[in-house]
């Protein structure tokens, strides 16, 4: 079960028990006080345990309101199936982008799609909601799907929320497929006049009609241009952070970015340090260059080092 | 009468299409023989029911002769199907009269101290496999209502999902108790 929902329920229960204890001051309430105090102790322990628990498996609650929802009675079936499909697709695309050694190209099957499948494990009533979870037990470290769900929720919020800062942050991680999936997600919400509340991890946020419209407009106008380039120059790499800097021959332009898994494996020794004898050195680097342009004409270019070989 | 599980594999909050018919509303009035007949279906469940009978006998031994119990929790869900495991205990709220509490305060204190194993859930779980709570019906009416509100709210639905589920009402003074225990022991022997 989603940690946030469990924690909310436990805290509400604890507040109720605290209030009941305060009401029981008569000597005849002695037995009630004994039990309620024991109950309070048990709930305090539960809240502490839940607060400390790190959610390592993917879990998210999507609550919908507005057009497709009839009070807390129900939600339009056609909208439900479509929006869940759109959300799952977004998560699958983000998951595949994480799993790939190189950024996804525009066409082709999504790698690892079955591993990115979420299950609808429950309904969260109030405004009508679905709880989606990963189909396996909690692990010691966050799963790839958990990270993908976290990022998908980040992207939705960053693209839809007022202000440019969120969009700038999102641009670093977006690619053409993710933008397309975001557009479809927002479009489905907009077509149904739906509003959305997302509960994931320790955070929750709400998107009203204006936010949905903003998300759709931005996702529709975001342009992602990607190409792979080969440059010769000096490479500086920090394996621990997965970051690199590259000074191009000729104009000495310095570009910075993340290293793909293949590049990391090539440059790093088993002890996690840079391979001996390679650095400092000159390299021929294959770099993915991605530019995300928004409707206001703002551009953000990011670089990923795909592979590098020392010059002869 | 104990209804069948819903599609969510829990007891329903009511049955039929007329919610004003009290016999069709949770908590569903039943007896221990029906409970054993329906739910003594595995060694784990038999063990929990044996604990429940022992708990009931223990309450009787300290003077709780009148009252009733609401039985709830994962014991009354198809938890083997939902979670792939047997239930660990049964949730109970006992509504009863405890004569010893209504003398002097020091007598009442001593009574509670001497019988904490019956009135604290951690101990009832450990001793009887019952997550048990007690509502003293000799409290003020306001306190009885307050307690009932809380325990009914807690055991009648899942807070995280708002799924409503039914409970079972059995009397403390249950005429089927002897037959129920015999049936339970027969099931225990079959499963041994």
Short mmCIF file of C-alpha atoms in Angstrom, two decimals:
data_model
loop_
_atom_site.label_atom_id
_atom_site.label_comp_id
_atom_site.label_asym_id
_atom_site.label_seq_id
_atom_site.Cartn_x
_atom_site.Cartn_y
_atom_site.Cartn_z
CA UNK A 1 0.00 0.00 0.00
CA UNK A 2 1.11 3.53 -0.77
CA UNK A 3 3.16 4.79 2.17
CA UNK A 4 1.65 8.26 2.11
CA UNK A 5 -1.91 6.94 2.32
CA UNK A 6 -0.97 4.57 5.15
CA UNK A 7 0.76 7.38 7.00
CA UNK A 8 -2.20 9.75 6.58
CA UNK A 9 -4.56 7.09 7.91
CA UNK A 10 -2.31 6.30 10.89
CA UNK A 11 -1.95 9.99 11.81
CA UNK A 12 -5.71 10.55 11.59
CA UNK A 13 -6.25 7.54 13.83
CA UNK A 14 -3.67 8.82 16.32
CA UNK A 15 -5.32 12.24 16.44
CA UNK A 16 -8.69 10.62 17.12
CA UNK A 17 -7.25 8.49 19.95
CA UNK A 18 -5.53 11.52 21.51
CA UNK A 19 -8.82 13.39 21.51
CA UNK A 20 -10.63 10.43 23.06
CA UNK A 21 -8.04 10.14 25.87
CA UNK A 22 -8.55 13.82 26.72
CA UNK A 23 -12.29 13.22 26.98
CA UNK A 24 -11.87 10.34 29.47
CA UNK A 25 -11.06 12.00 32.75
CA UNK A 26 -13.65 10.27 34.98
CA UNK A 27 -12.54 7.48 37.35
CA UNK A 28 -15.07 5.25 35.60
CA UNK A 29 -13.11 5.64 32.37
CA UNK A 30 -10.06 3.90 33.78
CA UNK A 31 -10.32 0.82 31.60
CA UNK A 32 -10.89 2.96 28.52
CA UNK A 33 -7.76 5.00 29.33
CA UNK A 34 -5.65 1.86 29.73
CA UNK A 35 -6.73 0.63 26.31
CA UNK A 36 -6.57 3.96 24.55
CA UNK A 37 -3.09 4.67 25.90
CA UNK A 38 -1.93 1.27 24.64
CA UNK A 39 -3.56 2.04 21.30
CA UNK A 40 -1.81 5.40 21.15
CA UNK A 41 1.54 3.79 21.84
CA UNK A 42 0.95 1.29 19.07
CA UNK A 43 -0.05 4.02 16.61
CA UNK A 44 2.91 6.24 17.50
CA UNK A 45 5.20 3.32 16.78
CA UNK A 46 3.42 2.70 13.48
CA UNK A 47 3.76 6.36 12.45
CA UNK A 48 7.47 6.30 13.29
CA UNK A 49 8.03 3.12 11.33
CA UNK A 50 6.09 4.39 8.34
CA UNK A 51 7.88 7.73 8.39
CA UNK A 52 11.24 6.00 8.39
CA UNK A 53 10.32 3.49 5.73
CA UNK A 54 11.93 4.05 2.38
CA UNK A 55 9.63 3.13 -0.43
CA UNK A 56 11.76 1.13 -2.82
CA UNK A 57 9.00 -0.28 -5.04
CA UNK A 58 7.01 1.93 -7.39
CA UNK A 59 3.73 3.22 -5.96
CA UNK A 60 1.57 6.17 -6.94
CA UNK A 61 -2.02 7.31 -6.43
CA UNK A 62 -3.73 9.26 -9.20
CA UNK A 63 -6.88 11.05 -8.03
CA UNK A 64 -9.20 12.53 -10.64
CA UNK A 65 -11.88 15.15 -10.34
CA UNK A 66 -13.87 17.39 -12.62
CA UNK A 67 -15.58 16.27 -15.81
CA UNK A 68 -15.28 12.49 -15.78
CA UNK A 69 -16.05 12.02 -12.07
CA UNK A 70 -19.53 11.73 -10.56
CA UNK A 71 -19.06 12.80 -6.91
CA UNK A 72 -17.44 9.86 -5.13
CA UNK A 73 -19.84 7.51 -6.89
CA UNK A 74 -17.85 6.73 -10.00
CA UNK A 75 -15.65 7.78 -12.88
CA UNK A 76 -16.26 7.47 -16.63
CA UNK A 77 -14.99 4.08 -17.73
CA UNK A 78 -13.66 5.32 -21.09
CA UNK A 79 -11.68 8.10 -19.42
CA UNK A 80 -10.30 5.76 -16.77
CA UNK A 81 -8.97 3.24 -19.23
CA UNK A 82 -7.49 5.91 -21.46
CA UNK A 83 -5.77 7.96 -18.76
CA UNK A 84 -4.31 4.88 -17.10
CA UNK A 85 -3.01 3.71 -20.45
CA UNK A 86 -1.48 7.16 -21.09
CA UNK A 87 0.15 7.21 -17.69
CA UNK A 88 1.51 3.67 -18.06
CA UNK A 89 2.92 4.58 -21.47
CA UNK A 90 4.64 7.64 -20.00
CA UNK A 91 6.19 5.53 -17.26
CA UNK A 92 7.29 2.87 -19.78
CA UNK A 93 9.00 5.47 -21.96
CA UNK A 94 10.80 7.03 -19.00
CA UNK A 95 11.81 3.56 -17.77
CA UNK A 96 13.20 2.64 -21.17
CA UNK A 97 15.13 5.91 -21.36
CA UNK A 98 16.76 5.07 -18.02
CA UNK A 99 17.52 1.51 -19.02
CA UNK A 100 19.00 2.36 -22.40
CA UNK A 101 22.67 2.98 -22.67
CA UNK A 102 21.95 5.61 -25.27
CA UNK A 103 18.97 7.91 -25.49
CA UNK A 104 15.86 6.48 -27.21
CA UNK A 105 15.39 7.07 -30.87
CA UNK A 106 12.02 8.27 -32.16
CA UNK A 107 10.78 4.95 -33.40
CA UNK A 108 11.15 1.37 -32.42
CA UNK A 109 9.86 -0.82 -29.58
CA UNK A 110 10.24 0.34 -26.00
CA UNK A 111 12.94 -1.76 -24.35
CA UNK A 112 12.02 -3.42 -21.09
CA UNK A 113 8.30 -2.70 -21.47
CA UNK A 114 7.04 -5.71 -19.44
CA UNK A 115 9.32 -4.72 -16.55
CA UNK A 116 7.72 -1.30 -16.43
CA UNK A 117 4.19 -2.62 -15.93
CA UNK A 118 2.26 -1.16 -13.03
CA UNK A 119 -0.71 -2.87 -11.39
CA UNK A 120 -3.91 -1.16 -10.30
CA UNK A 121 -3.96 -2.40 -6.72
CA UNK A 122 -6.76 -0.32 -5.30
CA UNK A 123 -9.15 2.53 -5.54
CA UNK A 124 -8.71 5.64 -3.44
CA UNK A 125 -12.04 7.30 -2.97
CA UNK A 126 -12.83 10.89 -2.18
CA UNK A 127 -12.11 12.39 -5.52
CA UNK A 128 -11.97 9.19 -7.50
CA UNK A 129 -8.52 7.68 -7.51
CA UNK A 130 -6.45 4.69 -8.54
CA UNK A 131 -3.52 3.26 -6.66
CA UNK A 132 -0.85 1.87 -8.98
CA UNK A 133 1.97 -0.26 -7.68
CA UNK A 134 4.83 -2.36 -8.82
CA UNK A 135 4.10 -6.04 -8.91
CA UNK A 136 6.92 -7.09 -6.63
CA UNK A 137 7.83 -6.75 -3.00
CA UNK A 138 9.95 -3.96 -1.57
CA UNK A 139 13.64 -4.37 -2.29
CA UNK A 140 16.69 -3.08 -0.51
CA UNK A 141 17.27 -0.30 -3.03
CA UNK A 142 14.80 1.68 -5.14
CA UNK A 143 13.78 -0.28 -8.23
CA UNK A 144 14.19 1.02 -11.77
CA UNK A 145 10.42 1.27 -12.03
CA UNK A 146 10.23 3.29 -8.81
CA UNK A 147 12.72 5.77 -10.24
CA UNK A 148 10.78 5.88 -13.51
CA UNK A 149 7.47 6.58 -11.73
CA UNK A 150 9.16 9.26 -9.63
CA UNK A 151 10.55 10.93 -12.76
CA UNK A 152 7.28 10.62 -14.67
CA UNK A 153 5.52 12.41 -11.80
CA UNK A 154 8.30 15.01 -11.75
CA UNK A 155 7.88 15.65 -15.48
CA UNK A 156 4.09 16.01 -15.19
CA UNK A 157 4.47 18.55 -12.40
CA UNK A 158 7.37 20.45 -13.95
CA UNK A 159 5.72 20.82 -17.34
CA UNK A 160 2.32 21.83 -15.96
CA UNK A 161 3.20 24.11 -13.08
CA UNK A 162 3.41 27.88 -13.47
CA UNK A 163 6.89 29.36 -13.82
CA UNK A 164 9.80 28.49 -16.04
CA UNK A 165 12.13 26.88 -13.52
CA UNK A 166 10.30 23.56 -13.50
CA UNK A 167 10.31 23.39 -17.26
CA UNK A 168 14.05 24.11 -17.38
CA UNK A 169 14.69 21.25 -14.97
CA UNK A 170 12.42 18.92 -16.95
CA UNK A 171 14.18 19.76 -20.21
CA UNK A 172 17.36 18.06 -19.04
CA UNK A 173 15.63 14.71 -18.87
CA UNK A 174 13.11 14.96 -21.70
CA UNK A 175 13.43 13.27 -25.04
CA UNK A 176 11.08 13.18 -28.00
CA UNK A 177 9.23 10.09 -26.83
CA UNK A 178 8.70 11.37 -23.32
CA UNK A 179 7.42 14.69 -24.66
CA UNK A 180 4.98 12.84 -26.92
CA UNK A 181 3.77 10.70 -24.00
CA UNK A 182 3.33 13.80 -21.83
CA UNK A 183 1.34 15.50 -24.56
CA UNK A 184 -1.00 12.52 -24.86
CA UNK A 185 -1.44 12.40 -21.08
CA UNK A 186 -2.34 16.07 -20.79
CA UNK A 187 -4.55 15.87 -23.86
CA UNK A 188 -6.62 13.10 -22.31
CA UNK A 189 -7.06 15.16 -19.14
CA UNK A 190 -7.95 18.28 -21.11
CA UNK A 191 -10.47 16.55 -23.38
CA UNK A 192 -12.34 15.30 -20.31
CA UNK A 193 -12.05 18.57 -18.31
CA UNK A 194 -10.37 16.52 -15.66
CA UNK A 195 -8.23 17.71 -12.77
CA UNK A 196 -5.58 15.59 -11.13
CA UNK A 197 -3.97 15.01 -7.78
CA UNK A 198 -0.81 12.91 -7.67
CA UNK A 199 0.43 11.27 -4.48
CA UNK A 200 3.86 9.72 -4.89
CA UNK A 201 6.55 9.15 -2.28
CA UNK A 202 6.36 11.83 0.36
CA UNK A 203 4.89 14.45 -1.96
CA UNK A 204 1.59 15.28 -3.46
CA UNK A 205 0.48 17.96 -5.86
CA UNK A 206 -2.69 19.01 -7.59
CA UNK A 207 -3.18 20.17 -11.15
CA UNK A 208 -6.24 22.29 -11.87
CA UNK A 209 -7.74 22.98 -15.26
CA UNK A 210 -5.30 25.83 -15.94
CA UNK A 211 -2.34 23.63 -15.07
CA UNK A 212 -3.60 20.89 -17.38
CA UNK A 213 -3.99 23.41 -20.20
CA UNK A 214 -0.50 24.76 -19.53
CA UNK A 215 0.94 21.23 -19.52
CA UNK A 216 -0.72 20.45 -22.83
CA UNK A 217 0.37 23.71 -24.47
CA UNK A 218 3.96 23.30 -23.37
CA UNK A 219 4.20 19.60 -24.22
CA UNK A 220 2.67 20.29 -27.64
CA UNK A 221 5.13 23.05 -28.44
CA UNK A 222 8.26 21.51 -26.99
CA UNK A 223 10.60 20.57 -29.76
CA UNK A 224 13.33 18.03 -29.12
CA UNK A 225 16.17 17.75 -31.58
CA UNK A 226 18.71 15.04 -30.97
CA UNK A 227 21.76 14.03 -32.86
CA UNK A 228 24.97 12.16 -32.15
CA UNK A 229 28.23 14.00 -32.85
CA UNK A 230 31.82 12.90 -32.83
CA UNK A 231 34.34 15.36 -31.42
CA UNK A 232 38.03 15.23 -30.68
CA UNK A 233 39.44 16.96 -27.67
CA UNK A 234 40.27 16.71 -24.00
CA UNK A 235 38.02 14.72 -21.74
CA UNK A 236 37.61 15.18 -17.98
CA UNK A 237 35.50 12.58 -16.22
CA UNK A 238 34.26 12.09 -12.65
CA UNK A 239 32.99 8.49 -12.44
CA UNK A 240 31.60 8.85 -8.92
CA UNK A 241 29.09 11.46 -10.09
CA UNK A 242 28.73 10.09 -13.64
CA UNK A 243 29.56 13.51 -15.08
CA UNK A 244 31.99 14.60 -17.75
CA UNK A 245 33.44 17.76 -19.31
CA UNK A 246 34.80 17.88 -22.84
CA UNK A 247 36.92 20.61 -24.40
CA UNK A 248 36.57 20.47 -28.18
CA UNK A 249 39.53 20.94 -30.44
CA UNK A 250 39.36 24.04 -32.55
CA UNK A 251 37.21 26.53 -30.66
CA UNK A 252 37.90 25.05 -27.23
CA UNK A 253 34.18 24.99 -26.49
CA UNK A 254 33.49 23.21 -23.20
CA UNK A 255 30.48 20.96 -22.93
CA UNK A 256 29.31 19.15 -19.78
CA UNK A 257 26.88 16.37 -19.11
CA UNK A 258 26.24 12.84 -17.92
CA UNK A 259 27.95 9.68 -19.02
CA UNK A 260 25.97 6.76 -20.44
CA UNK A 261 26.59 3.32 -18.92
CA UNK A 262 28.76 2.23 -21.86
CA UNK A 263 31.06 5.23 -21.44
CA UNK A 264 31.29 4.70 -17.70
CA UNK A 265 32.23 1.05 -18.17
CA UNK A 266 34.85 1.98 -20.73
CA UNK A 267 36.53 4.66 -18.63
CA UNK A 268 36.18 3.25 -15.17
CA UNK A 269 38.24 0.51 -13.52
CA UNK A 270 36.71 -2.09 -11.20
CA UNK A 271 37.57 -0.03 -8.14
CA UNK A 272 35.39 2.79 -9.40
CA UNK A 273 38.29 5.07 -10.33
CA UNK A 274 39.35 6.19 -13.76
CA UNK A 275 41.37 3.62 -15.67
CA UNK A 276 45.07 4.23 -15.30
CA UNK A 277 47.00 5.60 -18.22
CA UNK A 278 43.98 7.19 -19.89
CA UNK A 279 43.91 10.50 -18.08
CA UNK A 280 44.80 13.24 -18.71
CA UNK A 281 44.38 12.50 -22.39
CA UNK A 282 42.86 13.28 -25.69
CA UNK A 283 39.85 11.36 -26.88
CA UNK A 284 37.51 10.90 -29.77
CA UNK A 285 34.13 11.20 -28.08
CA UNK A 286 30.72 10.18 -29.37
CA UNK A 287 28.27 12.53 -27.71
CA UNK A 288 24.50 12.70 -27.89
CA UNK A 289 23.44 16.31 -28.18
CA UNK A 290 19.84 17.11 -27.34
CA UNK A 291 18.19 20.50 -27.59
CA UNK A 292 14.78 21.10 -26.07
CA UNK A 293 13.08 24.25 -27.32
CA UNK A 294 9.97 25.66 -25.69
CA UNK A 295 7.22 27.71 -27.28
CA UNK A 296 8.81 30.89 -25.93
CA UNK A 297 11.93 30.09 -27.95
CA UNK A 298 14.01 29.17 -24.90
CA UNK A 299 16.47 26.41 -25.57
CA UNK A 300 18.19 23.96 -23.30
CA UNK A 301 20.92 21.74 -24.69
CA UNK A 302 22.14 18.69 -22.82
CA UNK A 303 24.91 16.27 -23.61
CA UNK A 304 25.42 12.58 -22.90
CA UNK A 305 28.77 10.93 -23.45
CA UNK A 306 27.97 7.67 -25.21
CA UNK A 307 31.49 6.34 -25.71
CA UNK A 308 35.06 7.59 -25.92
CA UNK A 309 38.34 6.18 -27.21
CA UNK A 310 41.80 7.60 -26.78
CA UNK A 311 43.23 9.22 -29.87
CA UNK A 312 45.99 7.26 -31.54
CA UNK B 1 -26.31 -15.64 9.39
CA UNK B 2 -22.93 -14.91 7.80
CA UNK B 3 -23.03 -13.63 4.22
CA UNK B 4 -20.67 -14.67 1.46
CA UNK B 5 -17.63 -12.58 0.59
CA UNK B 6 -17.96 -9.72 -1.88
CA UNK B 7 -15.89 -9.49 -5.08
CA UNK B 8 -13.30 -7.74 -2.89
CA UNK B 9 -13.09 -10.92 -0.78
CA UNK B 10 -14.39 -9.27 2.39
CA UNK B 11 -17.73 -9.55 4.19
CA UNK B 12 -20.20 -7.03 2.76
CA UNK B 13 -21.31 -4.01 4.82
CA UNK B 14 -24.91 -5.02 4.10
CA UNK B 15 -26.80 -7.53 2.03
CA UNK B 16 -29.85 -7.20 -0.15
CA UNK B 17 -31.23 -4.00 -1.59
CA UNK B 18 -32.99 -2.72 1.53
CA UNK B 19 -30.43 -1.24 3.89
CA UNK B 20 -33.07 -0.40 6.52
CA UNK B 21 -33.66 -4.07 7.31
CA UNK B 22 -31.42 -4.51 10.36
CA UNK B 23 -30.84 -8.21 9.80
CA UNK B 24 -29.21 -7.28 6.52
CA UNK B 25 -26.70 -4.81 8.02
CA UNK B 26 -23.29 -5.33 9.54
CA UNK B 27 -22.53 -6.36 12.25
CA UNK B 28 -24.32 -9.55 11.22
CA UNK B 29 -25.85 -11.42 14.16
CA UNK B 30 -24.63 -14.97 14.34
CA UNK B 31 -23.28 -17.50 16.82
CA UNK B 32 -20.05 -19.29 17.50
CA UNK B 33 -21.24 -22.51 15.86
CA UNK B 34 -21.78 -20.68 12.56
CA UNK B 35 -18.43 -18.94 12.90
CA UNK B 36 -16.60 -22.23 13.44
CA UNK B 37 -18.52 -23.97 10.67
CA UNK B 38 -17.66 -21.24 8.17
CA UNK B 39 -14.14 -20.25 9.17
CA UNK B 40 -12.40 -23.21 10.81
CA UNK B 41 -10.92 -24.21 7.48
CA UNK B 42 -7.18 -24.47 8.09
CA UNK B 43 -4.80 -25.25 10.98
CA UNK B 44 -3.98 -21.55 11.36
CA UNK B 45 -7.60 -20.52 11.52
CA UNK B 46 -8.44 -23.35 13.92
CA UNK B 47 -5.65 -22.18 16.22
CA UNK B 48 -7.01 -18.63 16.21
CA UNK B 49 -10.55 -19.84 16.98
CA UNK B 50 -9.24 -21.93 19.86
CA UNK B 51 -7.61 -18.77 21.17
CA UNK B 52 -10.91 -16.92 20.80
CA UNK B 53 -12.78 -19.52 22.83
CA UNK B 54 -10.12 -19.38 25.55
CA UNK B 55 -10.38 -15.59 25.61
CA UNK B 56 -14.14 -15.79 25.99
CA UNK B 57 -13.78 -18.28 28.85
CA UNK B 58 -11.25 -15.99 30.51
CA UNK B 59 -13.63 -13.05 30.37
CA UNK B 60 -16.35 -15.16 31.89
CA UNK B 61 -13.97 -16.23 34.66
CA UNK B 62 -13.44 -12.59 35.75
CA UNK B 63 -17.14 -11.85 35.81
CA UNK B 64 -17.91 -10.63 32.30
CA UNK B 65 -21.04 -12.67 31.79
CA UNK B 66 -23.26 -10.32 29.84
CA UNK B 67 -22.53 -8.60 26.61
CA UNK B 68 -21.54 -9.32 23.04
CA UNK B 69 -18.58 -9.23 20.69
CA UNK B 70 -17.95 -7.81 17.25
CA UNK B 71 -15.57 -10.01 15.31
CA UNK B 72 -13.61 -8.52 12.43
CA UNK B 73 -10.24 -8.20 10.73
CA UNK B 74 -8.42 -10.24 8.12
CA UNK B 75 -9.74 -13.44 9.74
CA UNK B 76 -13.06 -12.57 8.12
CA UNK B 77 -11.56 -11.84 4.69
CA UNK B 78 -10.27 -14.28 2.11
CA UNK B 79 -6.79 -13.19 3.12
CA UNK B 80 -5.30 -16.43 1.82
CA UNK B 81 -6.38 -15.28 -1.64
CA UNK B 82 -5.77 -11.53 -1.22
CA UNK B 83 -2.38 -11.70 0.47
CA UNK B 84 -1.29 -15.30 -0.02
CA UNK B 85 -1.09 -16.02 3.70
CA UNK B 86 -3.21 -17.17 6.61
CA UNK B 87 -4.60 -14.62 9.10
CA UNK B 88 -2.45 -13.97 12.17
CA UNK B 89 -5.23 -13.17 14.61
CA UNK B 90 -8.86 -12.12 14.94
CA UNK B 91 -9.94 -8.55 15.74
CA UNK B 92 -12.51 -8.32 18.52
CA UNK B 93 -14.40 -5.62 20.34
CA UNK B 94 -16.18 -6.91 23.43
CA UNK B 95 -19.05 -4.87 24.80
CA UNK B 96 -19.56 -6.07 28.35
CA UNK B 97 -20.40 -5.33 31.96
CA UNK B 98 -17.54 -5.75 34.40
CA UNK B 99 -19.04 -5.84 37.93
CA UNK B 100 -15.69 -5.48 39.72
CA UNK B 101 -15.16 -2.02 38.29
CA UNK B 102 -18.10 -0.49 40.09
CA UNK B 103 -17.07 -0.68 43.65
CA UNK B 104 -14.29 1.44 45.09
CA UNK B 105 -11.67 2.98 42.88
CA UNK B 106 -8.85 1.05 44.52
CA UNK B 107 -10.75 -2.20 43.91
CA UNK B 108 -11.26 -1.25 40.28
CA UNK B 109 -7.56 -0.39 39.87
CA UNK B 110 -6.53 -3.67 41.39
CA UNK B 111 -8.94 -5.55 39.14
CA UNK B 112 -7.58 -3.94 36.00
CA UNK B 113 -3.97 -4.45 37.05
CA UNK B 114 -4.64 -8.09 37.83
CA UNK B 115 -6.29 -8.68 34.47
CA UNK B 116 -4.22 -6.62 32.05
CA UNK B 117 -3.73 -9.75 29.99
CA UNK B 118 -7.41 -9.52 29.06
CA UNK B 119 -7.58 -5.79 28.46
CA UNK B 120 -4.44 -4.85 26.54
CA UNK B 121 -4.25 -5.81 22.90
CA UNK B 122 -0.54 -6.66 22.95
CA UNK B 123 -1.20 -9.31 25.59
CA UNK B 124 -4.43 -10.68 24.15
CA UNK B 125 -2.64 -11.08 20.82
CA UNK B 126 0.19 -12.93 22.44
CA UNK B 127 -1.94 -15.09 24.74
CA UNK B 128 -5.07 -15.69 22.69
CA UNK B 129 -4.31 -14.70 19.08
CA UNK B 130 -7.00 -12.05 19.54
CA UNK B 131 -6.41 -8.35 18.84
CA UNK B 132 -8.96 -7.52 21.51
CA UNK B 133 -10.52 -4.34 22.84
CA UNK B 134 -13.16 -3.88 25.52
CA UNK B 135 -16.00 -1.39 25.80
CA UNK B 136 -17.31 -1.18 29.33
CA UNK B 137 -21.08 -0.81 29.10
CA UNK B 138 -21.24 0.66 32.62
CA UNK B 139 -19.47 3.82 31.46
CA UNK B 140 -21.47 6.97 30.82
CA UNK B 141 -23.67 6.72 27.71
CA UNK B 142 -21.52 9.36 26.02
CA UNK B 143 -18.38 7.31 26.59
CA UNK B 144 -20.05 4.15 25.30
CA UNK B 145 -21.11 5.97 22.13
CA UNK B 146 -17.62 7.45 21.72
CA UNK B 147 -15.97 4.05 22.03
CA UNK B 148 -18.47 2.42 19.71
CA UNK B 149 -17.96 5.12 17.11
CA UNK B 150 -14.19 4.64 17.19
CA UNK B 151 -14.06 0.83 17.08
CA UNK B 152 -16.83 0.55 14.53
CA UNK B 153 -15.03 3.07 12.33
CA UNK B 154 -11.74 1.25 12.69
CA UNK B 155 -12.99 -2.26 11.99
CA UNK B 156 -15.70 -1.59 9.46
CA UNK B 157 -13.54 -0.22 6.68
CA UNK B 158 -10.05 0.11 5.33
CA UNK B 159 -9.00 3.70 5.90
CA UNK B 160 -6.51 3.79 3.04
CA UNK B 161 -9.01 2.69 0.41
CA UNK B 162 -12.39 3.46 2.06
CA UNK B 163 -13.46 -0.13 1.34
CA UNK B 164 -16.38 -0.94 3.67
CA UNK B 165 -16.47 -4.42 5.12
CA UNK B 166 -18.80 -6.30 7.41
CA UNK B 167 -18.38 -7.64 10.94
CA UNK B 168 -20.01 -10.44 12.91
CA UNK B 169 -21.93 -10.04 16.17
CA UNK B 170 -21.91 -12.90 18.67
CA UNK B 171 -23.29 -12.94 22.21
CA UNK B 172 -21.01 -13.62 25.15
CA UNK B 173 -23.70 -15.89 26.54
CA UNK B 174 -23.99 -18.07 23.43
CA UNK B 175 -26.10 -21.22 23.61
CA UNK B 176 -24.19 -22.77 20.70
CA UNK B 177 -20.83 -22.45 22.42
CA UNK B 178 -20.54 -26.08 23.55
CA UNK B 179 -21.45 -27.45 20.12
CA UNK B 180 -19.15 -24.93 18.50
CA UNK B 181 -16.20 -26.09 20.59
CA UNK B 182 -16.93 -29.72 19.78
CA UNK B 183 -17.01 -28.93 16.07
CA UNK B 184 -13.76 -26.99 16.39
CA UNK B 185 -12.02 -29.88 18.06
CA UNK B 186 -13.31 -32.23 15.38
CA UNK B 187 -11.88 -29.93 12.70
CA UNK B 188 -8.63 -29.74 14.64
CA UNK B 189 -8.41 -33.53 14.71
CA UNK B 190 -9.09 -33.71 10.96
CA UNK B 191 -6.36 -31.20 10.24
CA UNK B 192 -3.80 -32.64 12.63
#
